[in-house]
Coordinates of N, CA and C in Angstrom, one line a residue:
M1 N 0.9 -1.2 0.0 CA 0.0 0.0 0.0 C 0.9 1.2 0.0
D2 N 0.7 2.1 -1.0 CA 1.5 3.3 -1.0 C 0.8 4.5 -0.4
F3 N 1.5 5.6 -0.2 CA 1.0 6.8 0.4 C -0.2 7.4 -0.3
F4 N -0.3 7.3 -1.6 CA -1.3 8.0 -2.4 C -2.6 7.2 -2.6
S5 N -2.6 5.9 -2.1 CA -3.8 5.1 -2.4 C -5.0 5.6 -1.7
N6 N -4.9 6.3 -0.5 CA -6.1 6.9 0.2 C -6.3 8.3 -0.1
A7 N -5.6 8.9 -1.1 CA -5.8 10.3 -1.4 C -7.1 10.6 -2.1
K8 N -7.7 11.7 -1.8 CA -9.0 12.1 -2.4 C -8.7 12.8 -3.7
P9 N -9.5 12.6 -4.8 CA -9.2 13.3 -6.0 C -9.3 14.8 -5.9
V10 N -8.6 15.5 -6.7 CA -8.6 17.0 -6.7 C -9.7 17.4 -7.7
P11 N -10.6 18.3 -7.3 CA -11.6 18.7 -8.3 C -11.0 19.4 -9.6
D12 N -11.7 19.2 -10.7 CA -11.3 19.7 -12.0 C -11.4 21.2 -12.0
K13 N -12.3 21.8 -11.3 CA -12.4 23.2 -11.4 C -12.5 23.8 -10.0
F14 N -12.2 25.1 -9.9 CA -12.2 25.8 -8.7 C -13.6 26.4 -8.5
D15 N -14.3 26.1 -7.4 CA -15.7 26.5 -7.2 C -15.8 27.9 -6.5
G16 N -14.7 28.6 -6.3 CA -14.7 29.8 -5.6 C -14.4 29.7 -4.2
P17 N -14.4 30.8 -3.5 CA -14.0 30.7 -2.1 C -14.9 29.8 -1.2
S18 N -14.4 29.3 -0.2 CA -15.1 28.4 0.7 C -16.2 29.2 1.4
T19 N -17.3 28.6 1.7 CA -18.4 29.2 2.4 C -18.1 29.1 3.9
R20 N -17.2 28.4 4.3 CA -16.8 28.2 5.7 C -15.9 29.5 6.1
T21 N -16.1 29.9 7.3 CA -15.4 31.1 7.7 C -14.5 30.6 9.0
A22 N -13.4 31.3 9.1 CA -12.6 31.0 10.3 C -13.2 31.5 11.5
P23 N -13.1 30.8 12.6 CA -13.7 31.2 13.9 C -13.1 32.6 14.3
K24 N -13.9 33.4 14.8 CA -13.5 34.8 15.2 C -12.8 34.6 16.6
I25 N -11.8 35.4 16.8 CA -11.0 35.4 18.0 C -11.4 36.7 18.7
N26 N -11.8 36.6 20.0 CA -12.1 37.8 20.8 C -10.7 38.3 21.3
T27 N -10.2 39.3 20.7 CA -8.9 39.8 21.1 C -8.9 40.6 22.4
E28 N -10.1 41.0 22.8 CA -10.3 41.7 24.0 C -10.1 40.8 25.2
S29 N -10.5 39.6 25.1 CA -10.4 38.7 26.2 C -9.3 37.7 26.1
A30 N -8.6 37.8 25.0 CA -7.4 36.9 24.8 C -6.3 37.3 25.8
T31 N -5.7 36.3 26.4 CA -4.6 36.5 27.3 C -3.3 36.0 26.8
V32 N -2.3 36.7 27.1 CA -1.0 36.2 26.8 C -0.4 35.6 28.0
P33 N 0.2 34.4 27.9 CA 0.8 33.8 29.1 C 1.8 34.8 29.8
P34 N 1.7 34.9 31.1 CA 2.6 35.9 31.7 C 4.0 35.5 31.6
T35 N 4.9 36.4 31.5 CA 6.3 36.1 31.5 C 6.8 36.4 32.9
S36 N 7.8 35.8 33.3 CA 8.3 36.0 34.7 C 9.7 36.5 34.6
P37 N 9.8 37.8 34.4 CA 11.2 38.4 34.4 C 11.9 38.2 35.7
V38 N 13.2 38.2 35.7 CA 13.9 38.1 36.9 C 13.6 39.4 37.8
P39 N 13.5 39.2 39.1 CA 13.2 40.3 39.9 C 14.4 41.3 39.9
E40 N 14.0 42.6 40.2 CA 15.1 43.6 40.4 C 15.9 43.2 41.6
L41 N 17.1 43.0 41.5 CA 18.0 42.6 42.6 C 19.3 43.3 42.5
L42 N 19.7 43.9 43.6 CA 21.0 44.5 43.7 C 21.7 44.0 45.0
F43 N 23.0 43.9 44.9 CA 23.8 43.5 46.1 C 24.9 44.6 46.3
H44 N 24.8 45.3 47.4 CA 25.7 46.4 47.7 C 26.9 46.0 48.5
G45 N 26.8 44.8 49.1 CA 27.9 44.3 50.0 C 27.9 45.0 51.4
L46 N 26.7 45.2 51.9 CA 26.5 45.8 53.2 C 26.9 44.9 54.3
D47 N 26.3 43.6 54.3 CA 26.6 42.7 55.4 C 26.2 41.3 55.0
G48 N 26.4 40.4 55.9 CA 26.1 39.0 55.7 C 24.6 38.7 55.4
N49 N 23.7 39.4 56.1 CA 22.3 39.2 55.8 C 21.9 39.5 54.4
E50 N 22.4 40.7 53.9 CA 22.2 41.0 52.5 C 22.8 40.0 51.6
C51 N 23.9 39.5 51.9 CA 24.6 38.5 51.1 C 23.7 37.2 51.0
E52 N 23.3 36.7 52.1 CA 22.5 35.5 52.2 C 21.2 35.7 51.4
T53 N 20.6 36.8 51.5 CA 19.3 37.1 50.8 C 19.6 37.1 49.3
F54 N 20.7 37.8 48.9 CA 21.1 37.9 47.5 C 21.3 36.5 46.9
V55 N 22.1 35.7 47.5 CA 22.4 34.3 47.0 C 21.1 33.5 47.0
G56 N 20.3 33.6 48.0 CA 19.0 32.8 48.1 C 18.1 33.2 47.0
T57 N 18.0 34.5 46.7 CA 17.1 35.0 45.7 C 17.5 34.5 44.3
I58 N 18.8 34.5 44.1 CA 19.3 34.0 42.8 C 19.0 32.6 42.6
Q59 N 19.3 31.8 43.7 CA 19.0 30.3 43.6 C 17.5 30.0 43.4
K60 N 16.7 30.7 44.2 CA 15.2 30.5 44.1 C 14.7 30.9 42.7
T61 N 15.1 32.0 42.2 CA 14.6 32.5 40.9 C 15.1 31.5 39.8
A62 N 16.4 31.1 39.9 CA 16.9 30.1 38.9 C 16.1 28.8 39.0
Y63 N 15.8 28.4 40.2 CA 15.0 27.1 40.3 C 13.6 27.3 39.7
D64 N 12.9 28.5 40.0 CA 11.6 28.8 39.4 C 11.6 28.8 37.9
K65 N 12.7 29.3 37.3 CA 12.8 29.4 35.9 C 13.4 28.1 35.2
G66 N 13.7 27.1 36.0 CA 14.3 25.9 35.5 C 15.7 26.1 35.1
K67 N 16.4 27.0 35.7 CA 17.8 27.3 35.4 C 18.7 27.0 36.6
D68 N 18.3 26.3 37.6 CA 19.1 26.0 38.7 C 20.3 25.2 38.5
E69 N 20.4 24.5 37.3 CA 21.6 23.8 37.0 C 22.4 24.6 36.0
D70 N 21.9 25.8 35.6 CA 22.7 26.6 34.6 C 23.5 27.6 35.4
H71 N 24.6 27.2 35.9 CA 25.4 28.0 36.8 C 26.0 29.2 36.0
A72 N 26.2 29.1 34.7 CA 26.7 30.3 34.0 C 25.7 31.4 34.0
W73 N 24.4 31.0 33.8 CA 23.3 32.0 33.8 C 23.3 32.7 35.2
M74 N 23.4 31.9 36.3 CA 23.3 32.4 37.6 C 24.5 33.4 37.9
L75 N 25.7 33.0 37.4 CA 26.8 33.9 37.6 C 26.7 35.2 36.8
R76 N 26.2 35.1 35.6 CA 26.0 36.3 34.8 C 25.0 37.3 35.4
W77 N 23.9 36.7 35.9 CA 22.9 37.5 36.6 C 23.5 38.1 37.9
A78 N 24.2 37.3 38.7 CA 24.8 37.8 40.0 C 25.7 38.9 39.7
K79 N 26.6 38.8 38.8 CA 27.6 39.8 38.6 C 27.0 41.1 38.1
S80 N 25.9 41.0 37.4 CA 25.2 42.2 36.9 C 24.5 42.9 38.0
C81 N 24.3 42.3 39.1 CA 23.6 42.9 40.2 C 24.5 43.6 41.3
L82 N 25.8 43.4 41.1 CA 26.8 43.9 42.1 C 26.9 45.5 42.0
R83 N 27.0 46.1 43.2 CA 27.1 47.5 43.3 C 28.1 47.8 44.5
S84 N 28.6 49.0 44.5 CA 29.4 49.6 45.6 C 30.5 48.6 46.1
K85 N 30.4 48.3 47.4 CA 31.5 47.5 48.0 C 31.5 46.1 47.3
A86 N 30.4 45.6 47.0 CA 30.3 44.2 46.4 C 31.0 44.2 45.0
L87 N 30.8 45.3 44.2 CA 31.4 45.4 42.9 C 33.0 45.5 43.1
R88 N 33.4 46.3 44.1 CA 34.9 46.4 44.3 C 35.4 45.0 44.8
W89 N 34.7 44.3 45.6 CA 35.1 43.0 46.1 C 35.3 42.1 44.9
Y90 N 34.3 42.1 44.0 CA 34.3 41.2 42.8 C 35.5 41.5 41.9
A91 N 35.8 42.8 41.8 CA 36.9 43.2 40.9 C 38.2 42.6 41.4
K92 N 38.4 42.3 42.7 CA 39.6 41.8 43.3 C 39.5 40.2 43.4
L93 N 38.4 39.7 43.1 CA 38.2 38.2 43.3 C 39.0 37.5 42.2
D94 N 39.6 36.4 42.6 CA 40.4 35.6 41.7 C 39.5 35.1 40.6
S95 N 40.0 35.1 39.4 CA 39.2 34.7 38.2 C 38.7 33.3 38.3
S96 N 39.4 32.4 38.9 CA 38.9 31.0 39.0 C 37.6 31.0 39.9
R97 N 37.5 31.9 40.8 CA 36.3 31.9 41.7 C 35.1 32.7 41.0
R98 N 35.5 33.4 39.9 CA 34.4 34.1 39.2 C 33.7 33.2 38.2
R99 N 34.4 32.1 37.8 CA 33.9 31.2 36.7 C 33.1 30.1 37.2
D100 N 33.1 29.8 38.5 CA 32.4 28.7 39.1 C 31.4 29.1 40.1
W101 N 30.1 28.8 39.9 CA 29.1 29.3 40.8 C 29.3 28.9 42.3
D102 N 29.6 27.7 42.5 CA 29.8 27.2 43.9 C 31.0 27.9 44.6
M103 N 32.1 28.1 43.8 CA 33.2 28.9 44.4 C 32.9 30.3 44.6
F104 N 32.1 30.9 43.7 CA 31.7 32.3 43.8 C 30.8 32.5 45.1
V105 N 29.9 31.6 45.3 CA 29.0 31.7 46.5 C 29.9 31.5 47.7
K106 N 30.8 30.5 47.7 CA 31.7 30.3 48.9 C 32.5 31.6 49.2
A107 N 33.0 32.2 48.1 CA 33.8 33.4 48.3 C 32.9 34.6 48.9
M108 N 31.7 34.7 48.4 CA 30.8 35.7 48.9 C 30.5 35.5 50.4
L109 N 30.2 34.3 50.7 CA 29.8 34.0 52.1 C 31.0 34.1 53.1
E110 N 32.2 33.9 52.5 CA 33.4 34.2 53.4 C 33.6 35.7 53.5
A111 N 33.4 36.4 52.5 CA 33.6 37.9 52.5 C 32.6 38.6 53.3
Y112 N 31.4 38.0 53.3 CA 30.2 38.7 54.0 C 29.7 37.6 55.0
P113 N 30.3 37.5 56.2 CA 29.9 36.4 57.1 C 28.6 36.7 57.8
P114 N 28.0 35.7 58.5 CA 26.7 35.9 59.2 C 26.9 36.9 60.3
V115 N 25.8 37.4 60.8 CA 25.8 38.3 62.0 C 26.6 37.7 63.1
G116 N 27.5 38.5 63.7 CA 28.2 38.1 64.9 C 29.5 37.3 64.6
A117 N 29.7 36.8 63.4 CA 30.8 36.0 63.0 C 32.0 36.9 62.6
E118 N 33.2 36.4 62.8 CA 34.4 37.1 62.4 C 34.6 37.0 60.9
P119 N 34.9 38.1 60.3 CA 35.1 38.1 58.9 C 36.4 37.3 58.5
V120 N 36.3 36.6 57.4 CA 37.5 35.8 57.0 C 38.2 36.6 55.9
D121 N 39.5 36.7 56.1 CA 40.4 37.3 55.0 C 39.9 38.7 54.6
G122 N 39.7 39.5 55.6 CA 39.4 40.9 55.3 C 38.0 41.2 54.8
G123 N 37.1 40.2 55.1 CA 35.7 40.4 54.7 C 35.0 41.5 55.5
V124 N 33.8 41.7 55.2 CA 33.0 42.8 55.8 C 32.3 42.2 57.1
E125 N 32.5 42.8 58.2 CA 31.9 42.4 59.4 C 30.4 42.8 59.4
T126 N 29.5 41.9 59.7 CA 28.1 42.2 59.8 C 27.8 42.8 61.2
P127 N 27.2 44.0 61.2 CA 26.9 44.6 62.5 C 25.8 43.9 63.2
V128 N 25.8 43.9 64.5 CA 24.8 43.2 65.3 C 23.7 44.1 65.6

């Protein structure tokens, strides 16, 4: 059995436009699926609390967008959010720690320790 054995014959003449009409779409009630842009996020390097919130927000947003395994995306977003002290800290950060999400997060948490903890290697002390 070949492909064309069930084909319907083509009419010999064109009978004009079809009398069938396409269904009308109500553009007033049509909805576009919502997009979920990344939230506005800035990290100024004020203290450990801000750092933990920053890292947590990036990880949660990445998870929500299905990008939690895309560490390059997370790094690009994180570095675009750095301001003030955090931007200066990043400029001094070893390049190997800039390219690896886990090492980047570790370096951030070392530089911006939790409330009451001693800063490591000249990090920013979080006020109590």
